[in-house]
Short mmCIF file of C-alpha atoms in Angstrom, two decimals:
data_model
loop_
_atom_site.label_atom_id
_atom_site.label_comp_id
_atom_site.label_asym_id
_atom_site.label_seq_id
_atom_site.Cartn_x
_atom_site.Cartn_y
_atom_site.Cartn_z
CA MET A 178 -8.92 -19.98 -2.87
CA ASP A 179 -7.94 -17.77 0.07
CA PHE A 180 -5.47 -14.93 -0.62
CA THR A 181 -2.90 -16.37 1.79
CA THR A 182 -2.95 -19.68 -0.07
CA ARG A 183 -2.69 -17.90 -3.43
CA CYS A 184 0.47 -16.14 -2.26
CA ILE A 185 2.05 -19.57 -1.98
CA HIS A 186 0.25 -21.57 -4.66
CA GLY A 187 -1.17 -18.78 -6.84
CA ALA A 188 0.43 -19.90 -10.10
CA ALA A 189 0.65 -23.52 -11.15
CA ASN A 190 4.30 -24.42 -11.57
CA ASN A 191 4.40 -26.00 -15.01
CA THR A 192 7.92 -24.89 -15.89
CA HIS A 193 9.74 -28.07 -14.83
CA THR A 194 9.22 -31.76 -14.11
CA THR A 195 11.70 -32.38 -11.30
CA GLY A 196 9.25 -31.95 -8.45
CA ALA A 197 11.24 -29.08 -6.97
CA VAL A 198 9.07 -27.19 -4.48
CA SER A 199 10.96 -23.96 -5.08
CA VAL A 200 10.60 -22.60 -8.61
CA PRO A 201 13.92 -22.97 -10.45
CA ILE A 202 15.97 -19.94 -11.42
CA TYR A 203 16.27 -20.16 -15.20
CA GLN A 204 19.47 -18.15 -15.46
CA SER A 205 19.53 -18.14 -19.24
CA ALA A 206 19.56 -15.23 -21.64
CA THR A 207 18.41 -17.32 -24.60
CA PHE A 208 16.64 -20.60 -25.40
CA ALA A 209 17.26 -23.11 -28.17
CA HIS A 210 14.64 -23.65 -30.87
CA PRO A 211 13.45 -27.22 -31.57
CA GLY A 212 13.44 -26.39 -35.29
CA ILE A 213 12.76 -23.70 -37.87
CA GLY A 214 9.56 -21.89 -36.99
CA GLN A 215 9.33 -23.78 -33.70
CA SER A 216 9.69 -22.54 -30.13
CA SER A 217 9.60 -23.98 -26.64
CA GLY A 218 7.56 -20.94 -25.70
CA TYR A 219 10.70 -19.12 -24.61
CA ASP A 220 13.07 -17.48 -27.06
CA TYR A 221 14.96 -14.69 -25.31
CA SER A 222 14.73 -13.60 -21.68
CA ARG A 223 13.99 -9.98 -22.51
CA LEU A 224 10.69 -11.22 -23.93
CA GLN A 225 9.98 -13.89 -21.33
CA ASN A 226 11.74 -16.17 -18.89
CA PRO A 227 10.12 -19.13 -17.07
CA THR A 228 10.98 -17.84 -13.60
CA ARG A 229 9.69 -14.35 -14.35
CA GLU A 230 6.58 -15.75 -16.02
CA HIS A 231 5.75 -17.69 -12.86
CA LEU A 232 6.08 -14.51 -10.79
CA GLU A 233 3.93 -12.52 -13.20
CA LYS A 234 1.15 -15.11 -13.02
CA ILE A 235 1.20 -14.88 -9.23
CA ILE A 236 0.91 -11.07 -9.27
CA ALA A 237 -1.86 -11.11 -11.89
CA ASN A 238 -3.73 -13.64 -9.78
CA LEU A 239 -3.38 -11.61 -6.58
CA GLU A 240 -4.49 -8.35 -8.24
CA GLU A 241 -7.28 -10.17 -10.13
CA GLY A 242 -5.95 -8.97 -13.47
CA VAL A 243 -5.38 -10.62 -16.83
CA ASP A 244 -1.66 -9.82 -16.98
CA ALA A 245 1.20 -8.58 -14.83
CA ILE A 246 4.52 -7.43 -16.25
CA ALA A 247 7.65 -7.51 -14.08
CA PHE A 248 10.23 -4.73 -14.50
CA SER A 249 13.72 -4.17 -13.13
CA THR A 250 12.47 -1.34 -10.86
CA GLY A 251 9.27 0.49 -10.02
CA MET A 252 10.49 3.53 -11.93
CA ALA A 253 11.20 1.37 -14.98
CA ALA A 254 7.57 0.25 -14.83
CA ILE A 255 6.27 3.83 -14.70
CA THR A 256 8.68 4.89 -17.48
CA ALA A 257 7.32 2.14 -19.74
CA LEU A 258 3.75 3.04 -18.80
CA MET A 259 4.25 6.60 -20.01
CA GLU A 260 5.00 5.24 -23.49
CA LEU A 261 1.27 4.61 -23.85
CA PHE A 262 0.88 8.35 -24.35
CA SER A 263 1.75 10.73 -27.19
CA ILE A 264 2.90 14.34 -27.54
CA GLY A 265 0.18 16.67 -26.30
CA ASP A 266 -1.57 14.10 -24.11
CA HIS A 267 -2.65 15.40 -20.71
CA ILE A 268 -2.50 13.43 -17.45
CA ILE A 269 -4.02 14.44 -14.12
CA ALA A 270 -2.03 13.16 -11.16
CA SER A 271 -2.26 13.18 -7.37
CA GLU A 272 -0.34 16.18 -6.07
CA ASP A 273 1.32 14.17 -3.30
CA LEU A 274 3.25 11.57 -5.28
CA TYR A 275 6.49 9.75 -4.62
CA GLY A 276 9.25 12.22 -5.50
CA GLY A 277 10.80 9.93 -8.10
CA THR A 278 7.53 9.83 -10.01
CA VAL A 279 7.30 13.63 -9.96
CA ARG A 280 10.91 13.83 -11.17
CA LEU A 281 10.09 11.52 -14.09
CA PHE A 282 6.93 13.41 -15.03
CA ASP A 283 8.41 16.90 -14.75
CA ASN A 284 11.89 16.34 -16.16
CA ILE A 285 11.52 13.51 -18.68
CA ASN A 286 7.89 13.16 -19.73
CA LYS A 287 7.20 16.90 -20.00
CA LYS A 288 10.34 17.26 -22.12
CA ASN A 289 8.88 14.59 -24.40
CA GLY A 290 5.64 16.48 -24.85
CA LEU A 291 3.29 15.14 -22.16
CA LEU A 292 1.25 17.57 -20.07
CA PHE A 293 0.52 17.20 -16.34
CA ASP A 294 -1.70 18.79 -13.74
CA TYR A 295 -1.43 17.92 -10.05
CA LEU A 296 -4.18 18.14 -7.45
CA ASP A 297 -5.67 16.40 -4.45
CA THR A 298 -7.46 13.62 -6.34
CA SER A 299 -9.79 13.03 -3.39
CA ASP A 300 -11.55 16.27 -4.44
CA LEU A 301 -13.76 15.03 -7.29
CA SER A 302 -15.18 18.42 -8.20
CA LYS A 303 -11.71 19.88 -8.73
CA LEU A 304 -10.68 16.72 -10.58
CA ARG A 305 -13.60 17.06 -12.99
CA GLY A 306 -12.70 20.71 -13.54
CA LEU A 307 -9.22 19.80 -14.83
CA ILE A 308 -10.42 17.35 -17.48
CA ARG A 309 -10.06 18.66 -21.02
CA LYS A 310 -10.10 17.19 -24.52
CA GLU A 311 -6.38 16.32 -24.33
CA THR A 312 -6.77 14.43 -21.05
CA LYS A 313 -6.02 10.71 -21.38
CA ALA A 314 -5.52 9.42 -17.85
CA ILE A 315 -5.89 9.99 -14.11
CA TYR A 316 -2.87 8.80 -12.13
CA ILE A 317 -3.32 8.33 -8.40
CA GLU A 318 -1.52 7.06 -5.34
CA THR A 319 -3.78 6.03 -2.49
CA PRO A 320 -2.64 6.41 0.19
CA THR A 321 -0.15 8.95 -1.08
CA ASN A 322 3.54 9.20 -0.30
CA PRO A 323 4.28 10.71 2.22
CA MET A 324 1.14 12.63 3.32
CA MET A 325 -1.20 9.60 3.30
CA GLN A 326 -4.04 11.23 1.36
CA VAL A 327 -6.77 8.77 0.38
CA THR A 328 -8.63 8.84 -2.94
CA ASP A 329 -11.91 7.05 -3.60
CA ILE A 330 -10.84 4.75 -6.45
CA GLN A 331 -14.38 3.71 -7.36
CA ALA A 332 -15.56 7.33 -7.59
CA VAL A 333 -12.56 8.34 -9.72
CA ALA A 334 -13.14 5.34 -11.99
CA ALA A 335 -16.80 6.32 -12.47
CA LEU A 336 -15.75 9.87 -13.36
CA ALA A 337 -13.05 8.63 -15.74
CA LYS A 338 -15.52 6.38 -17.52
CA GLU A 339 -17.62 9.42 -18.44
CA TYR A 340 -14.66 10.81 -20.38
CA ASN A 341 -13.08 7.53 -21.56
CA LEU A 342 -9.95 8.09 -19.46
CA LEU A 343 -7.52 5.53 -18.10
CA VAL A 344 -7.34 5.17 -14.32
CA ILE A 345 -3.86 4.27 -13.07
CA VAL A 346 -3.33 3.44 -9.40
CA ASP A 347 -0.04 3.03 -7.56
CA ASN A 348 -0.91 0.30 -5.04
CA THR A 349 2.55 -0.06 -3.48
CA PHE A 350 1.58 0.96 0.07
CA LEU A 351 -1.34 -1.44 0.55
CA THR A 352 -0.51 -4.28 -1.89
CA PRO A 353 -3.24 -6.56 -3.27
CA TYR A 354 -3.56 -8.07 0.19
CA PHE A 355 -5.33 -4.96 1.47
CA GLN A 356 -6.50 -3.25 -1.75
CA ARG A 357 -7.28 -4.39 -5.31
CA PRO A 358 -7.83 -1.33 -7.53
CA LEU A 359 -8.74 -3.33 -10.66
CA THR A 360 -11.84 -4.63 -8.89
CA LEU A 361 -12.77 -1.01 -8.09
CA GLY A 362 -12.59 0.13 -11.71
CA ALA A 363 -8.93 0.98 -12.29
CA ASP A 364 -7.35 0.05 -15.63
CA ILE A 365 -3.70 -0.30 -14.59
CA VAL A 366 -2.07 -0.95 -11.23
CA ILE A 367 1.54 -0.08 -10.44
CA HIS A 368 3.77 -1.61 -7.80
CA SER A 369 7.25 -0.96 -6.64
CA GLY A 370 7.94 -4.64 -6.03
CA THR A 371 11.01 -3.54 -4.10
CA LYS A 372 8.73 -2.76 -1.18
CA TYR A 373 6.12 -5.02 0.45
CA LEU A 374 5.90 -7.60 -2.34
CA SER A 375 9.58 -8.45 -1.94
CA GLY A 376 9.45 -7.59 1.74
CA HIS A 377 13.10 -8.04 2.65
CA ASN A 378 14.94 -4.92 1.43
CA ASP A 379 17.13 -7.07 -0.79
CA THR A 380 16.07 -6.49 -4.38
CA LEU A 381 14.56 -3.99 -6.81
CA ALA A 382 11.47 -4.68 -8.93
CA GLY A 383 8.40 -3.06 -10.45
CA PHE A 384 5.07 -4.23 -11.87
CA LEU A 385 2.32 -3.10 -14.19
CA VAL A 386 -0.91 -5.06 -13.85
CA THR A 387 -4.03 -4.71 -15.98
CA GLY A 388 -7.42 -6.30 -16.33
CA ARG A 389 -7.68 -5.40 -20.02
CA THR A 390 -6.24 -7.53 -22.82
CA ASP A 391 -5.86 -4.52 -25.14
CA LEU A 392 -3.66 -2.74 -22.58
CA SER A 393 -1.74 -5.94 -21.90
CA GLU A 394 -0.84 -6.22 -25.59
CA LYS A 395 0.28 -2.58 -25.80
CA LEU A 396 2.33 -2.79 -22.60
CA ARG A 397 3.94 -6.10 -23.61
CA TYR A 398 5.06 -4.52 -26.89
CA ILE A 399 6.55 -1.53 -25.05
CA TYR A 400 8.17 -3.91 -22.58
CA LYS A 401 9.98 -6.04 -25.14
CA THR A 402 11.02 -2.90 -27.04
CA THR A 403 12.39 -0.90 -24.11
CA GLY A 404 13.78 -3.96 -22.32
CA ALA A 405 13.75 -3.18 -18.59
CA CYS A 406 12.81 -6.74 -17.64
CA LEU A 407 13.26 -8.31 -14.22
CA SER A 408 16.13 -10.80 -13.99
CA PRO A 409 15.49 -14.49 -13.23
CA PHE A 410 17.21 -14.31 -9.84
CA ASP A 411 15.31 -11.19 -8.76
CA SER A 412 12.09 -12.82 -9.98
CA TRP A 413 12.86 -15.77 -7.71
CA LEU A 414 13.46 -13.44 -4.75
CA LEU A 415 10.03 -11.89 -5.34
CA ILE A 416 8.37 -15.30 -5.57
CA ARG A 417 9.95 -16.21 -2.25
CA GLY A 418 8.98 -12.91 -0.63
CA ILE A 419 5.35 -13.06 -1.75
CA LYS A 420 4.88 -16.39 0.03
CA THR A 421 4.80 -14.49 3.34
CA LEU A 422 3.06 -11.32 2.07
CA ALA A 423 -0.22 -11.89 3.89
CA ILE A 424 1.26 -12.68 7.27
CA ARG A 425 3.76 -9.80 6.98
CA MET A 426 1.08 -7.27 6.08
CA GLU A 427 -1.08 -8.36 9.02
CA ARG A 428 1.75 -8.13 11.55
CA GLN A 429 3.12 -4.86 10.19
CA GLU A 430 -0.32 -3.25 10.31
CA GLU A 431 -0.79 -4.48 13.89
CA ASN A 432 2.57 -2.94 14.82
CA ALA A 433 1.79 0.31 13.00
CA LYS A 434 -1.48 0.81 14.89
CA LYS A 435 0.35 0.58 18.22
CA VAL A 436 3.22 2.80 17.09
CA ALA A 437 0.78 5.38 15.68
CA ALA A 438 -1.15 5.44 18.96
CA PHE A 439 2.07 6.06 20.89
CA LEU A 440 3.19 8.82 18.53
CA ASN A 441 -0.25 10.42 18.61
CA SER A 442 0.09 10.91 22.36
CA HIS A 443 3.67 12.24 22.41
CA GLU A 444 4.11 15.92 23.23
CA LYS A 445 6.79 16.47 20.59
CA VAL A 446 4.68 14.94 17.80
CA LYS A 447 2.29 17.55 16.45
CA LYS A 448 0.58 15.46 13.78
CA VAL A 449 0.37 11.78 12.85
CA TYR A 450 -0.54 10.77 9.31
CA PHE A 451 -1.76 7.17 9.47
CA ILE A 452 -4.88 6.06 7.63
CA GLY A 453 -5.68 3.61 10.42
CA LEU A 454 -6.50 6.43 12.85
CA GLU A 455 -10.21 7.19 13.04
CA THR A 456 -9.36 10.90 12.94
CA HIS A 457 -7.74 10.55 9.51
CA PRO A 458 -9.93 12.26 6.86
CA GLY A 459 -9.65 9.23 4.60
CA TYR A 460 -10.49 6.67 7.27
CA GLU A 461 -14.02 5.86 6.08
CA ILE A 462 -13.03 5.65 2.41
CA SER A 463 -10.16 3.38 3.39
CA LYS A 464 -12.57 1.08 5.21
CA LYS A 465 -14.81 1.01 2.14
CA GLN A 466 -12.22 0.21 -0.50
CA ALA A 467 -9.50 -1.62 1.43
CA SER A 468 -9.42 -4.43 3.96
CA GLY A 469 -6.56 -2.93 5.95
CA PHE A 470 -4.58 0.23 6.60
CA GLY A 471 -1.01 -0.88 5.98
CA SER A 472 1.99 0.17 8.03
CA MET A 473 3.11 3.52 6.66
CA ILE A 474 3.16 6.44 9.10
CA SER A 475 4.29 10.02 8.61
CA ILE A 476 4.70 12.39 11.53
CA GLU A 477 5.31 16.08 11.94
CA VAL A 478 7.36 16.86 15.03
CA ASP A 479 7.62 20.19 16.85
CA THR A 480 10.90 21.46 15.39
CA GLU A 481 13.51 20.74 12.74
CA ALA A 482 15.96 20.06 15.57
CA THR A 483 13.69 17.33 16.93
CA ALA A 484 13.41 15.72 13.49
CA LYS A 485 17.18 15.61 13.10
CA GLN A 486 17.63 14.40 16.68
CA VAL A 487 15.28 11.47 16.07
CA LEU A 488 17.12 10.45 12.90
CA GLU A 489 20.47 10.56 14.69
CA ARG A 490 19.33 8.78 17.86
CA VAL A 491 17.25 5.86 16.59
CA ASN A 492 19.06 2.57 17.09
CA LEU A 493 16.71 -0.28 16.26
CA ILE A 494 14.87 1.79 13.64
CA LEU A 495 17.08 2.40 10.62
CA PHE A 496 17.50 5.82 9.00
CA ALA A 497 17.18 4.66 5.40
CA GLU A 498 15.17 5.15 2.25
CA SER A 499 12.64 2.63 0.97
CA LEU A 500 9.83 0.87 2.81
CA GLY A 501 7.87 -2.33 3.16
CA GLY A 502 10.63 -4.61 4.42
CA THR A 503 10.94 -6.63 7.59
CA GLU A 504 13.03 -3.89 9.21
CA THR A 505 11.46 -0.63 10.40
CA LEU A 506 12.85 2.27 8.38
CA MET A 507 12.62 6.01 8.90
CA THR A 508 13.04 8.52 6.08
CA TYR A 509 13.43 12.31 5.92
CA PRO A 510 11.34 13.07 2.79
CA MET A 511 12.53 16.63 2.19
CA VAL A 512 16.14 15.52 1.72
CA GLN A 513 15.60 11.96 0.48
CA THR A 514 12.49 10.78 -1.36
CA HIS A 515 11.31 14.28 -2.34
CA ALA A 516 14.57 16.19 -2.63
CA ASP A 517 14.01 16.85 -6.35
CA VAL A 518 10.53 18.31 -5.86
CA PRO A 519 10.76 22.15 -5.93
CA ILE A 520 10.83 23.49 -2.38
CA GLU A 521 7.72 25.63 -2.83
CA ASP A 522 5.78 22.56 -3.97
CA ARG A 523 7.14 20.47 -1.09
CA LEU A 524 6.13 23.05 1.49
CA ALA A 525 2.69 23.54 -0.05
CA ARG A 526 2.07 19.80 0.38
CA GLY A 527 3.27 19.73 3.98
CA ILE A 528 6.67 18.17 3.25
CA ASN A 529 8.73 20.36 5.52
CA ASP A 530 11.83 20.02 7.68
CA ARG A 531 9.75 18.60 10.56
CA LEU A 532 8.23 15.70 8.60
CA LEU A 533 9.44 12.12 9.05
CA ARG A 534 8.11 8.98 7.35
CA MET A 535 8.17 5.53 8.92
CA SER A 536 7.73 2.10 7.40
CA VAL A 537 6.88 -0.09 10.38
CA GLY A 538 8.44 -3.54 10.22
CA LEU A 539 8.12 -6.85 12.01
CA GLU A 540 10.08 -6.15 15.20
CA ASN A 541 8.51 -6.39 18.63
CA THR A 542 6.27 -3.34 19.01
CA GLU A 543 7.45 -2.49 22.51
CA ASP A 544 11.03 -2.45 21.27
CA LEU A 545 10.07 -0.02 18.52
CA ILE A 546 8.22 2.25 20.95
CA GLU A 547 11.14 2.22 23.38
CA ASP A 548 13.47 3.24 20.56
CA LEU A 549 11.15 6.11 19.60
CA LYS A 550 10.83 7.19 23.24
CA GLN A 551 14.58 7.54 23.70
CA ALA A 552 15.02 9.20 20.30
CA LEU A 553 12.33 11.81 21.12
CA SER A 554 13.50 12.45 24.67
#
C-alpha cells in the first residue's frame, strides 16, 4: 500500500461499530470490566486508550516498526527513553541537537548518573574513538537542529552493531514520509509529533517507535509507570493531521527549495543551511537515505542588526518557536530553542546572533519570498 494511502487508512479501525469515518474520541479515563479477571482490552487510559491505540498503529505502520508509543510531548518521549539506561551508562550524541534535548541530558540525566559525549556524528572515525565499555547508545538527529548536519544512519548502525549499541534517531525534521531510520538499522526512532506529524501548530505530542519487541516491552513498562501518555483528544488531532502528511511534506519541500534558492542569492545572506542544496555537505547522503529534503532552512545573515530587523519586519512569516506546521515560522535559536545551551557551545556550533531558522509552510512561495525581500531590505 502506498505511503499516502497508509496515512489515511494505515490502521484498521476496529474500535467501534457505528461506521463513523472519523475515529471516535474515547474521552474516558477508565473502562468497566465485564467480570472478575476479564477485560475489554482497555482498563485505564494511562495504559491504553482506543483513540491513542489507533494513532500508535498508524505511526508504527508508517515507520515500519513493531510498536509506536504516543507521549504528551516530544520531551516526555525522550525523558522516558532515558529510563532505559542506568547510572554510569555512556551515550554518544550529535553535538548539534535541539536545545531542549541538550538541557535534559546535561541538567537532568547527568545529575542522575548518565554520561554524555557530543560530536559531529557524521564523522565515523571520531565516533568510533569515543566508544568505550560504558557506552550503551548513539543518539543522533539527522538533519540536526538548527545547523542541518546529516549523519549516515546506515553507517552508524553498522558501527553500533560491532559494539552492541543502541542507535536512536530523532526523525522529526523528515518524518517517515521522507526517511525511515528503522529500515536503515536504527533501533528506536523519536518524533516530536507537535511538528510535521500534527502539522497544524495546535497540539503537543511525542513518539517512540521501535522495530524490536524486547525494546517495545521495556518502553511500554516505563510508559505506564511514568505516565506521560497522550490524551484521547490530542491523539485524534494527530490522526487527523497525519491524513495530509504526505501532501504537506511534498508542498513544503517544494516551497523550501524555492525559498532557499532566493536566500542563497541575497547579498545580506552569507550562508544557507538547507540539505536540498547540492552544495550542502550532506546532500549525497541525504539522497541515499531519504526520499526528500524536508522544509527546514537555517540562514546566517551579515549582521546581528539584520537578523533582528528580519524578525521585526516579517509580516506573513511568523516569529515563533516550533516548526512543521502549515504556517511558515521563523525562530532565533540563540535566544529561543538553544537559549539554555552554554554560549561557548552555541558559538562553537555556529549558533550565533546572526543565525535564523525557518520552517517553510504551505503559503504561496512568491508571497513568502516577497515577505523576505521586504524584511531584508
